Structure formats: C-alpha cells, structure tokens
mmCIF file of C-alpha atoms in Angstrom:
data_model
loop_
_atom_site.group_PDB
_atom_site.id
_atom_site.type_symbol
_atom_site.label_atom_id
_atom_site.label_comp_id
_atom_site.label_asym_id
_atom_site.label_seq_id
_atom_site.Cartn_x
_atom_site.Cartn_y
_atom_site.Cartn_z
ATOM 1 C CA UNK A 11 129.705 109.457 109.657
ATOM 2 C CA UNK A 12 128.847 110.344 113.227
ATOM 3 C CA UNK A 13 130.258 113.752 112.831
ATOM 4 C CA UNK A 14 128.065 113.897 109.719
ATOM 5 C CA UNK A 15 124.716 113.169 111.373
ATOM 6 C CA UNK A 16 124.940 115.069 114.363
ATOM 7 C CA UNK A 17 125.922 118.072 112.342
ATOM 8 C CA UNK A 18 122.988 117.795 110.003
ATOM 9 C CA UNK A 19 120.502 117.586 113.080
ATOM 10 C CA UNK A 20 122.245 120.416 115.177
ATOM 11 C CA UNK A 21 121.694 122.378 111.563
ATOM 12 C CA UNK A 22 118.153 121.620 111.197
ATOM 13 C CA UNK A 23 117.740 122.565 115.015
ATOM 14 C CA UNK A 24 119.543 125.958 114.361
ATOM 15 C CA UNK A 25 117.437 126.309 111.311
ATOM 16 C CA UNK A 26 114.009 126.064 113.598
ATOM 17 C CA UNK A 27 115.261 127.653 116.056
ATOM 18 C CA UNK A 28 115.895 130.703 113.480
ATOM 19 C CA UNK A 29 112.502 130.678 112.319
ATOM 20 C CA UNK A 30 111.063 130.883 115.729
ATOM 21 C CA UNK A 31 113.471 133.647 116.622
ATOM 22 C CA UNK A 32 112.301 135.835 113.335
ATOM 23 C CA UNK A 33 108.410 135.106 113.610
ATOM 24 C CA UNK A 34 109.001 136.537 117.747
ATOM 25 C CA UNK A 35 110.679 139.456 116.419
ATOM 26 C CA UNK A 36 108.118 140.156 113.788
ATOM 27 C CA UNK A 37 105.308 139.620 116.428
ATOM 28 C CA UNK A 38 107.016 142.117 118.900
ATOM 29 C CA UNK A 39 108.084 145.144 116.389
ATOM 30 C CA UNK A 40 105.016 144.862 114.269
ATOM 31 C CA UNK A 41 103.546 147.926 115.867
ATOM 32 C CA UNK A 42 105.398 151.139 115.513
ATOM 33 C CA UNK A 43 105.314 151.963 118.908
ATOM 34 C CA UNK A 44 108.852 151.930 121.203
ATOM 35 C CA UNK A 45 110.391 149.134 121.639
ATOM 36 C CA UNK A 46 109.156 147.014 124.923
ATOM 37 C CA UNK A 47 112.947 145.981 125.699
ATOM 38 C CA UNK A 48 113.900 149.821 125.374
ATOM 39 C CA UNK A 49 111.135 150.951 127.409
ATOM 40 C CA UNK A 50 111.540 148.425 130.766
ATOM 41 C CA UNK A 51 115.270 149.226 130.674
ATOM 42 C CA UNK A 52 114.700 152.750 131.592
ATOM 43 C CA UNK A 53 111.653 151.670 134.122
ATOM 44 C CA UNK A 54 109.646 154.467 132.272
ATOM 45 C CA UNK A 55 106.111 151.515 133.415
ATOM 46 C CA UNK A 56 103.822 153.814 131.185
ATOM 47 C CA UNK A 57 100.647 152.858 130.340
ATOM 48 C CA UNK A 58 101.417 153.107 126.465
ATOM 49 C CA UNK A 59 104.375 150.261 127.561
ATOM 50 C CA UNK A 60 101.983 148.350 129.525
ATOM 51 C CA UNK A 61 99.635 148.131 126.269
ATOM 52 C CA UNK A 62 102.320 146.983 124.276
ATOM 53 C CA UNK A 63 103.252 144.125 126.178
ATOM 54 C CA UNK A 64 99.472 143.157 126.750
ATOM 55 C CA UNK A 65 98.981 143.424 122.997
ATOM 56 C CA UNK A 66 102.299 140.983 122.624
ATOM 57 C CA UNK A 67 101.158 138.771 124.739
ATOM 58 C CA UNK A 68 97.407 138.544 123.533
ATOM 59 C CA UNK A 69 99.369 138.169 120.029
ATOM 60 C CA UNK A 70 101.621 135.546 121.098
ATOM 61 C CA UNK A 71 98.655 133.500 122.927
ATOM 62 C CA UNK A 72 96.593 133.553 119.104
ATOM 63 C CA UNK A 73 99.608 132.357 117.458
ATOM 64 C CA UNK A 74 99.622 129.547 119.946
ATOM 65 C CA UNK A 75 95.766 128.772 120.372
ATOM 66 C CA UNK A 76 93.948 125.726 118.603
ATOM 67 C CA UNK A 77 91.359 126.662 116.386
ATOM 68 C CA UNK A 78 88.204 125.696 117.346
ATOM 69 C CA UNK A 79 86.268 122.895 115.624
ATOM 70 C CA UNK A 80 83.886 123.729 113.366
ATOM 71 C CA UNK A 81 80.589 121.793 113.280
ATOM 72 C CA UNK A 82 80.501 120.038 109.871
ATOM 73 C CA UNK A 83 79.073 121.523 107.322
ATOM 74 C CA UNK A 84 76.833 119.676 104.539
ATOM 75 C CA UNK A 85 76.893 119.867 101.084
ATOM 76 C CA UNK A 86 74.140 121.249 98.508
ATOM 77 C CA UNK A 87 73.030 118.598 97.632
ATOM 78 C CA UNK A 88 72.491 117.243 101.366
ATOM 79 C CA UNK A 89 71.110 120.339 102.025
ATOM 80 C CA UNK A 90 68.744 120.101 99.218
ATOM 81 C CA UNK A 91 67.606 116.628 100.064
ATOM 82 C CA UNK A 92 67.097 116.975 103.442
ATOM 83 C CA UNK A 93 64.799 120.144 103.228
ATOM 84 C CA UNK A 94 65.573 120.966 106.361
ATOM 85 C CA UNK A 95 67.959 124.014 105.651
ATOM 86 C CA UNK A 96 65.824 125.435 102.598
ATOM 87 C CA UNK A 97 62.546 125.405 104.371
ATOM 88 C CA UNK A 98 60.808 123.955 101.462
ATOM 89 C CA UNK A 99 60.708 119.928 102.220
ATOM 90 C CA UNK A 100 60.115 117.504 99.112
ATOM 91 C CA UNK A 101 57.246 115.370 98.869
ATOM 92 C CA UNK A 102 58.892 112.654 100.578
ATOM 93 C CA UNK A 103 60.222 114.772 103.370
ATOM 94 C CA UNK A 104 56.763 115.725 104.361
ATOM 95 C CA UNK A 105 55.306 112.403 104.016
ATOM 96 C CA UNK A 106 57.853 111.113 106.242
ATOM 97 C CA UNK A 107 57.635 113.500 108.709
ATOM 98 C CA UNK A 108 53.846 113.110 108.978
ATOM 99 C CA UNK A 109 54.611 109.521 109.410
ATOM 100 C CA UNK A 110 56.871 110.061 112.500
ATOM 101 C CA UNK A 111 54.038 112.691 114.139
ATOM 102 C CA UNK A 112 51.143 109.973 113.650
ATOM 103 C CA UNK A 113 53.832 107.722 115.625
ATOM 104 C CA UNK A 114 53.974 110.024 118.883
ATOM 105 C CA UNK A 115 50.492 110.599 118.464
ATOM 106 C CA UNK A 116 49.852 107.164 118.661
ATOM 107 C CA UNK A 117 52.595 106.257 121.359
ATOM 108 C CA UNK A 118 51.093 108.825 123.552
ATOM 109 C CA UNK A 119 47.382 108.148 123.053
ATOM 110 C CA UNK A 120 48.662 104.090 123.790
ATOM 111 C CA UNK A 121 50.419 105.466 127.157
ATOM 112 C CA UNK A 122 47.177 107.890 128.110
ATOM 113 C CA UNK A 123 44.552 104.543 127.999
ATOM 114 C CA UNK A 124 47.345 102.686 130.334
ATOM 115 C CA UNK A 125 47.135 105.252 132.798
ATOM 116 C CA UNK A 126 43.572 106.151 132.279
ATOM 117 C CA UNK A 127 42.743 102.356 132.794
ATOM 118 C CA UNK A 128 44.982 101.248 135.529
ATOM 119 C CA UNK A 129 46.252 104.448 137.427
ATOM 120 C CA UNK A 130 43.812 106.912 136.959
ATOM 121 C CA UNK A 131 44.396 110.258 139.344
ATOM 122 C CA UNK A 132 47.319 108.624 140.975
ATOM 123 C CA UNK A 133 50.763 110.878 139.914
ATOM 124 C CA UNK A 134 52.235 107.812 137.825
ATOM 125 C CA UNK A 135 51.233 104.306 136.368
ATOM 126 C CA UNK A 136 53.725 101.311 137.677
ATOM 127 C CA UNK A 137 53.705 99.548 133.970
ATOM 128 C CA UNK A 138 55.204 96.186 134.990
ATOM 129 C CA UNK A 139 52.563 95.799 138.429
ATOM 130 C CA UNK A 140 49.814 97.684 136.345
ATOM 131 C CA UNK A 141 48.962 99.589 139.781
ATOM 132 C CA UNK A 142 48.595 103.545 140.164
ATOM 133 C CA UNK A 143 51.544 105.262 142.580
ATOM 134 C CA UNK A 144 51.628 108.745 144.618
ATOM 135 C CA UNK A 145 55.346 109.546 143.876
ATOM 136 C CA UNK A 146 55.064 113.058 143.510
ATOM 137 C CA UNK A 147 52.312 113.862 146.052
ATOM 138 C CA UNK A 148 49.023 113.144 145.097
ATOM 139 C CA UNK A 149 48.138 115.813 142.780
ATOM 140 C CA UNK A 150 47.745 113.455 139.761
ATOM 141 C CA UNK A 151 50.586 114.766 138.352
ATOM 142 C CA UNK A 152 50.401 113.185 134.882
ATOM 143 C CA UNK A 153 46.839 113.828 134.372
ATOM 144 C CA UNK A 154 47.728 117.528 134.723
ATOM 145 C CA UNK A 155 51.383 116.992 132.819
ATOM 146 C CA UNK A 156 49.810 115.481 130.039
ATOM 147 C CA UNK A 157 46.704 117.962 129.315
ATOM 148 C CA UNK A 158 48.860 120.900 127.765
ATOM 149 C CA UNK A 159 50.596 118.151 125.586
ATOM 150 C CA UNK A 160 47.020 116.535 124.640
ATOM 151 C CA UNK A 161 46.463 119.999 123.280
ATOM 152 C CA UNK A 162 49.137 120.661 120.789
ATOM 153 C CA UNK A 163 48.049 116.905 118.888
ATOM 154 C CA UNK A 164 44.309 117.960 118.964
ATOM 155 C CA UNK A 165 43.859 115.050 120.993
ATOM 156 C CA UNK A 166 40.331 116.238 121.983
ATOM 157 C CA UNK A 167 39.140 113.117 123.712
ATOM 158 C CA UNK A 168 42.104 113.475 126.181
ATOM 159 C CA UNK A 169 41.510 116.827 126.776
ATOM 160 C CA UNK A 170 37.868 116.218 127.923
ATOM 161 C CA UNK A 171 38.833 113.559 130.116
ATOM 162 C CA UNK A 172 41.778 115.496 131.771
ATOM 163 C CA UNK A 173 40.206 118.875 131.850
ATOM 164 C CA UNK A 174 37.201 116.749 132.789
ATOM 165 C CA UNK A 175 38.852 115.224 136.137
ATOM 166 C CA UNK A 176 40.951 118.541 136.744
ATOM 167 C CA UNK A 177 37.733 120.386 137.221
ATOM 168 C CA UNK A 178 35.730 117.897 139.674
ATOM 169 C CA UNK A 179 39.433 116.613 141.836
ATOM 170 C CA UNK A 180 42.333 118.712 141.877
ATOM 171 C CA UNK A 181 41.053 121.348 144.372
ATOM 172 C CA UNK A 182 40.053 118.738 146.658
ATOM 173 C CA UNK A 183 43.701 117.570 146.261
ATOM 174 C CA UNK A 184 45.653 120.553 147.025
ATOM 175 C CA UNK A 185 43.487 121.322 150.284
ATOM 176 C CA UNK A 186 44.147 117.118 151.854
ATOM 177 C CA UNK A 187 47.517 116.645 150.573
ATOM 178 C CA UNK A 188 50.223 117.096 152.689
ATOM 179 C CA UNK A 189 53.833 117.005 151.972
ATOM 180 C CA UNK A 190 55.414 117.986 148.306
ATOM 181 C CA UNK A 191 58.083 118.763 146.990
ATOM 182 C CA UNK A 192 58.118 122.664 145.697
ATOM 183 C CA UNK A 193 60.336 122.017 142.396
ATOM 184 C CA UNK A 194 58.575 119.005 141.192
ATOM 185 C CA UNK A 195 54.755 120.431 141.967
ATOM 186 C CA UNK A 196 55.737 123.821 140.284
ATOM 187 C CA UNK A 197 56.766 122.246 136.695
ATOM 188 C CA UNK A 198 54.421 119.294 136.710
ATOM 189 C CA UNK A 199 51.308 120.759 138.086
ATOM 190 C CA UNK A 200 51.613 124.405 138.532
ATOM 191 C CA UNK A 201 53.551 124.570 134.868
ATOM 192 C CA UNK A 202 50.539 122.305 133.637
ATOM 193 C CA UNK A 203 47.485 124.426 134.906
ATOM 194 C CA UNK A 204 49.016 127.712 133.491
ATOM 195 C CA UNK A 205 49.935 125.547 130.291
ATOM 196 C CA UNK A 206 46.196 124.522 129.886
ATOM 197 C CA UNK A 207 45.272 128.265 130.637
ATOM 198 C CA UNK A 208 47.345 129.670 127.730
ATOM 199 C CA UNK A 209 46.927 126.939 124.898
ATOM 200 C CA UNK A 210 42.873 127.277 125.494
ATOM 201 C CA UNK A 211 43.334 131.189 125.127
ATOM 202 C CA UNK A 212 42.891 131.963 128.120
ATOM 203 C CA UNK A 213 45.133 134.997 128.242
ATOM 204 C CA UNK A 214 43.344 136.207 125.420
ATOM 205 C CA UNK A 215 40.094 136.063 126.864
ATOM 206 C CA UNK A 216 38.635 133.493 124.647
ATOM 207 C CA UNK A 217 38.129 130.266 124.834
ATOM 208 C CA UNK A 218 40.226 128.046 121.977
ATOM 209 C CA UNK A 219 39.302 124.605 123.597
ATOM 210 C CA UNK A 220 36.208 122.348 122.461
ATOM 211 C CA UNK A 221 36.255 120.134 125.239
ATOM 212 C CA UNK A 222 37.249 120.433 129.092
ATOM 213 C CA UNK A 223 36.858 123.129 131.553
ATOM 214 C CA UNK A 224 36.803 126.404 130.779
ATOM 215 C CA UNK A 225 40.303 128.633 130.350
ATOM 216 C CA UNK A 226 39.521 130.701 134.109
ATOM 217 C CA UNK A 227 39.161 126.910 135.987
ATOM 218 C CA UNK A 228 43.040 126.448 135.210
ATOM 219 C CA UNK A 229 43.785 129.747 136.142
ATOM 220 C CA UNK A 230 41.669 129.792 139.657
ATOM 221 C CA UNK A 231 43.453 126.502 140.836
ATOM 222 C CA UNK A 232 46.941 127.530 139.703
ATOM 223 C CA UNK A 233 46.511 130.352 142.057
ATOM 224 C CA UNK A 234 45.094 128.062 144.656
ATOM 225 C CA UNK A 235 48.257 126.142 144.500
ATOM 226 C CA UNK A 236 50.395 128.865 144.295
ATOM 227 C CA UNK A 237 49.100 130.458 147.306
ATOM 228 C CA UNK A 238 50.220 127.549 149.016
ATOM 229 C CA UNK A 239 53.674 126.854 147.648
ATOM 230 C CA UNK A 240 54.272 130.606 148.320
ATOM 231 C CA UNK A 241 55.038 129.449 151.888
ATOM 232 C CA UNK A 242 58.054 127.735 150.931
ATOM 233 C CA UNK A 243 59.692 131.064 149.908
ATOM 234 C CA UNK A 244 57.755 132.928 153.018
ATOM 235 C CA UNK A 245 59.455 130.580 155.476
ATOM 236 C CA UNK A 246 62.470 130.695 154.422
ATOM 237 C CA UNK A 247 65.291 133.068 156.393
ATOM 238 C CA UNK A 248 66.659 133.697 153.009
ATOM 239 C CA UNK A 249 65.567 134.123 149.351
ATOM 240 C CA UNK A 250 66.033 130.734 148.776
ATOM 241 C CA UNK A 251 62.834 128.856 149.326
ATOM 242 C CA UNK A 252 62.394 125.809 151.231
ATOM 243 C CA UNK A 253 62.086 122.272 149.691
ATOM 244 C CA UNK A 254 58.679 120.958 150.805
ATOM 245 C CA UNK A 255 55.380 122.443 151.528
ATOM 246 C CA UNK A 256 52.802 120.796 153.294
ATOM 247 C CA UNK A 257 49.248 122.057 151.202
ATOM 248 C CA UNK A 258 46.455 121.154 153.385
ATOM 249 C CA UNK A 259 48.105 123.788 156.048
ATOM 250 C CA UNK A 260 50.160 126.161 153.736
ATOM 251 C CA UNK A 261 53.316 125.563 155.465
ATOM 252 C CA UNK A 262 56.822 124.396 154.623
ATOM 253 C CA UNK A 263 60.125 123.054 155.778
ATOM 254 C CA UNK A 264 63.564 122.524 154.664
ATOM 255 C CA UNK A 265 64.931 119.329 153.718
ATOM 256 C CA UNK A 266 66.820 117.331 156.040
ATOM 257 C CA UNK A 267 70.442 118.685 155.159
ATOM 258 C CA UNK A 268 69.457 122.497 154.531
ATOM 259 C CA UNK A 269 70.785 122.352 151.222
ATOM 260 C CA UNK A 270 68.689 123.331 148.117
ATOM 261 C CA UNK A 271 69.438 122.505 144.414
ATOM 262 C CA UNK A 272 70.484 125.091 142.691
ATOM 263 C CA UNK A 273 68.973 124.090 139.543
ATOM 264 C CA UNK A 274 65.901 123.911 140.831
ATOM 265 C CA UNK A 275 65.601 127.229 142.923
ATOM 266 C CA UNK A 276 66.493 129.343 139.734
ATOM 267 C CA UNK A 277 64.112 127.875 137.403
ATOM 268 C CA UNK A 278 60.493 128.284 139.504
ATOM 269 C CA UNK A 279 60.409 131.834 137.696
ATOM 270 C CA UNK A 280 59.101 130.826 134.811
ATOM 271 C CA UNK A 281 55.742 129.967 136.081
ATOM 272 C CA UNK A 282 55.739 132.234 139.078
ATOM 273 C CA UNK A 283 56.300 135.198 136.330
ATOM 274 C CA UNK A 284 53.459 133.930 134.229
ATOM 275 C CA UNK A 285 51.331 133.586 136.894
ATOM 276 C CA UNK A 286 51.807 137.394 137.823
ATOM 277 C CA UNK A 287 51.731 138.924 134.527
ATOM 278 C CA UNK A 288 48.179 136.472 134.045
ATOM 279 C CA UNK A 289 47.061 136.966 137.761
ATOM 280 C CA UNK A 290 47.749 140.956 137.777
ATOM 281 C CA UNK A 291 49.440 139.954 141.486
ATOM 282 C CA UNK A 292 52.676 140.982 141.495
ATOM 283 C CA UNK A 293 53.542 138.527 144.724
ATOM 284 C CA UNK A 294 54.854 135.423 142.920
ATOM 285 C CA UNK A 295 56.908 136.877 140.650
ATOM 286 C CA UNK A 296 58.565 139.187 143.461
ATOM 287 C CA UNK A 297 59.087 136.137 145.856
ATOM 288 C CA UNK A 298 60.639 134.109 142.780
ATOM 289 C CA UNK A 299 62.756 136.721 141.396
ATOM 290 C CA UNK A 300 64.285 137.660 144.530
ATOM 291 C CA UNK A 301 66.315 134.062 144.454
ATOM 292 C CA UNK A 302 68.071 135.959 141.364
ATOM 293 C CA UNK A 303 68.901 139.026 143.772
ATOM 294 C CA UNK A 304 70.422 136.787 146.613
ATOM 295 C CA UNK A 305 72.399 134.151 143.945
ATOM 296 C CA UNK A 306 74.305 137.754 143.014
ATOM 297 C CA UNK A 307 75.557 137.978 146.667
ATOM 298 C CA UNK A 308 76.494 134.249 147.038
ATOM 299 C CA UNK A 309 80.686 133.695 146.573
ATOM 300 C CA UNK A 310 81.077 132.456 142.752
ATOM 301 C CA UNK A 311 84.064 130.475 141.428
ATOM 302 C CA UNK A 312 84.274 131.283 137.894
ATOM 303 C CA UNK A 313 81.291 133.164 138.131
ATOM 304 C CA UNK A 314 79.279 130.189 139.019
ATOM 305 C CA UNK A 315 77.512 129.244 142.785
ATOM 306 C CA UNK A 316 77.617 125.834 143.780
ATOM 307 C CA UNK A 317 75.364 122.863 142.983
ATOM 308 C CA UNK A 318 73.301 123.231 146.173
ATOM 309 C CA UNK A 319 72.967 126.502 148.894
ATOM 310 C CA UNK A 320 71.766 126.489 152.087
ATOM 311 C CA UNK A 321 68.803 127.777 153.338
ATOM 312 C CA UNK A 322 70.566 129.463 156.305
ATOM 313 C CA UNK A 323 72.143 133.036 155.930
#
C-alpha cells in the first residue's frame, strides 16, 4: 500500500515536473534564432546571443508576473443610473447633486460668519475658545484663502467683505509682520491674491467681479509680497530657498536644522510662474524654477531625492 502511494505521488511529481520542462523548452526555442546553449559553449558573447537570452529572460519573468488588478468595472445598468459615465444625469441625479452643492454652500457661508464674527483678520478662528489666532503669520490667511473659493459659489456678499478688508489691511500687513513661513504664505496668501486676480478676469483685462476691489489691487499686493518672499531664495547659498522670511525687512533665514521639505520647495512654482507670465517679470519664475535645475544634481535613489535637503552646498 505504501509502495502504492509513494509511487503515485513520485508520478504526479514527474508528471509536473514534465510540463515545466516542455513549457521552458518552448519558451527558449520559440525564436528561430541559434540556440543560447549552442552559442555560450563556443564563447562566441555576440550581441545577437546576448539578445536572445535578454528576450528569454524578459519572457520567462511575464510567464511568472501577477497580473495586475484591474479596477472594477460597473455594469450598464450602473452606469446608466449613475449618470456619471454617460454625461447625461437623470432628473434625480441632478436634483441630488444640486442638493449636495446648496450643502457646501451653506457649510461654508456658516464657517465664513464664525470667523467674520469672532476672528476677523486674524489667520484662523479657535472654534471651541471662539477667539481669533496668528498661526500662520498675521496675514489673515483665511480671509485671503477663502476669497477665490467665495468666487466660484457666487457668494457675492463674501466677496465684498474679503476683497473689502484685502484692499484697506493686507499691505499694512506684509510691511509690520515679521517672521513667516515661505511655503505656507505662498499657497495661502500669495496663491489667494493671484487666485482673486484670475477668477475676477483680471488677466483678461476686464473686470468679472461685482463686488470687492478691483482685479489690479490683487495683482499689486501679490507682487508686494512676492518681492519680499523672493529673499528666501536670494539668501540662500543654493537653489533651495530658505524656510522663513521676515516681511517688514525683506530678509530670511533657514530653519533651525538646515533642512527644507522637499515637498514644499518643488511646489512654490506654480504661483511664482503665474506671477511672471501675469507680472511680465521674469524674476520669480527664474528664482523658482531653478530649485528644478539643482533637484537634477542632488544623488537620487530610485530616481527620487530625499524627504528634506539642506540648504548648504
């Protein structure tokens, strides 16, 4: 009985182990080029061999590899009734949706009178002490964060009122404030001037907006402010700009560790570009772009640079 079992199992093994043998064989002589066996054995090491062992290897490595997952993929009639694939939404679908945008209107119109009544020009409303806080330097960051957004509901009671206190404070701001912190200054307030610029057609030369400031106000302070956040790249011994600027005197300084976040180095562009192809001065964009330039001559592993780099060369 013993004799019986192992013999069946040692045949099924001999049986895989013939399959496997045949599918290798049918992998490695199914191009009609020599064979790579004959080829190594007489040390020829042409390039032609070379290929065919690449190509039998890439082969053998497919026949291996896991095929990838696949998202899932909905039916028709889910695709139907969701309108979202077709591009033609039911009656319901719209209603619904319209239902969900009069809900973020409404959240964000409820979060704008919070901060309007308790925390007005301060960079962020403490909800549970109901008291205004300078977290982010004391350019009333969400006043300025929230203007471009207050502009794509039509919101146009916001926009007075932000445009409004833009106009008679922020200017005044950037020349007393003293230290903050380059990344968080050029999305928030930087990214929300030239925001407010474009969305009120400003680089169109016309004026889209019915309430607030006209389109050149945002423009004129971005460039005040970007003036002064320039010095955090100017400073610098490298390309890779320092982490705080000091705005009353234009002047900057690393952080304590002279590291940088990477992150946060390689994504200023996007409003120092604007700003120059807006401006017509090509200085922020060449200052921002040169970060690019000195990332290429950083050691990669994988291709990618670190988390943080240092200021220092």
């Amino acid at each position: 009985m013993k004799r019986e079992c192992v013999s069946c199992s040692t045949g099924k093994f001999l049986g895989l182990f013939m399959i496997f043998g045949l599918a290798c064989l049918m992998l490695t002589h199914a191009s009609k080029t020599p064979s790579v066996t004959d080829g190594l054995s007489k040390g020829l090491g042409t390039n032609e061999e070379q290929k065919v062992v690449t190509d039998v290897g890439v082969r053998f490595k497919k026949l291996l590899r896991r095929a990838p997952r696949l998202p899932p993929r909905l039916s028709g009639n889910e695709k139907v009734s969701s309108g979202i694939f077709t591009g033609k939404p039911n009656e319901h679908d719209e209603e619904k949706w319209k239902a969900r945008q009069r809900n973020v209107k409404e959240a964000f119109t409820h979060a704008w009178s919070g901060y309007k009544k308790f925390a007005m020009g301060y960079d962020e409303l403490l909800p549970l002490s109901m008291q205004g806080f300078d977290g982010l330097g004391g350019l009333g960051a969400t006043v300025v964060d929230s203007l471009d957004t207050a502009m794509i509901m039509g919101l146009e009671e916001v926009v007075s009122e932000a445009g409004s206190w833009i106009e008679s404070n922020l200017l005044e701001r950037i020349s007393q404030k003293g230290d903050v912190n380059l990344f968080e200054t050029t999305i928030r307030v930087l990214g929300g001037l030239l925001s407010a610029y474009h969305l009120s057609g400003g680089d169109q030369d016309m004026n889209l907006a019915n309430t607030g400031p006209k389109p050149t106000i945002y423009l004129e302070i971005a460039k005040n402010l970007a003036d002064r956040l320039l010095s955090a790249f100017t400073s610098s011994p490298t390309p890779i700009p320092y982490s705080d600027v000091l705005l009353k005197n234009s002047s900057a300084h690393p952080s304590s560790n002279l590291l940088s976040s990477t992150s946060e180095v390689s994504t200023l562009q996007l409003e120092f570009n604007y700003l120059s192809a807006i401006s017509g001065d090509p200085k922020y964009k060449t200052e921002g772009m040169k970060v690019f330039a000195h990332f290429k001559t950083l050691p990669k592993v994988e291709g990618l640079v670190p988390i943080y780099v240092r200021y220092v060369s």
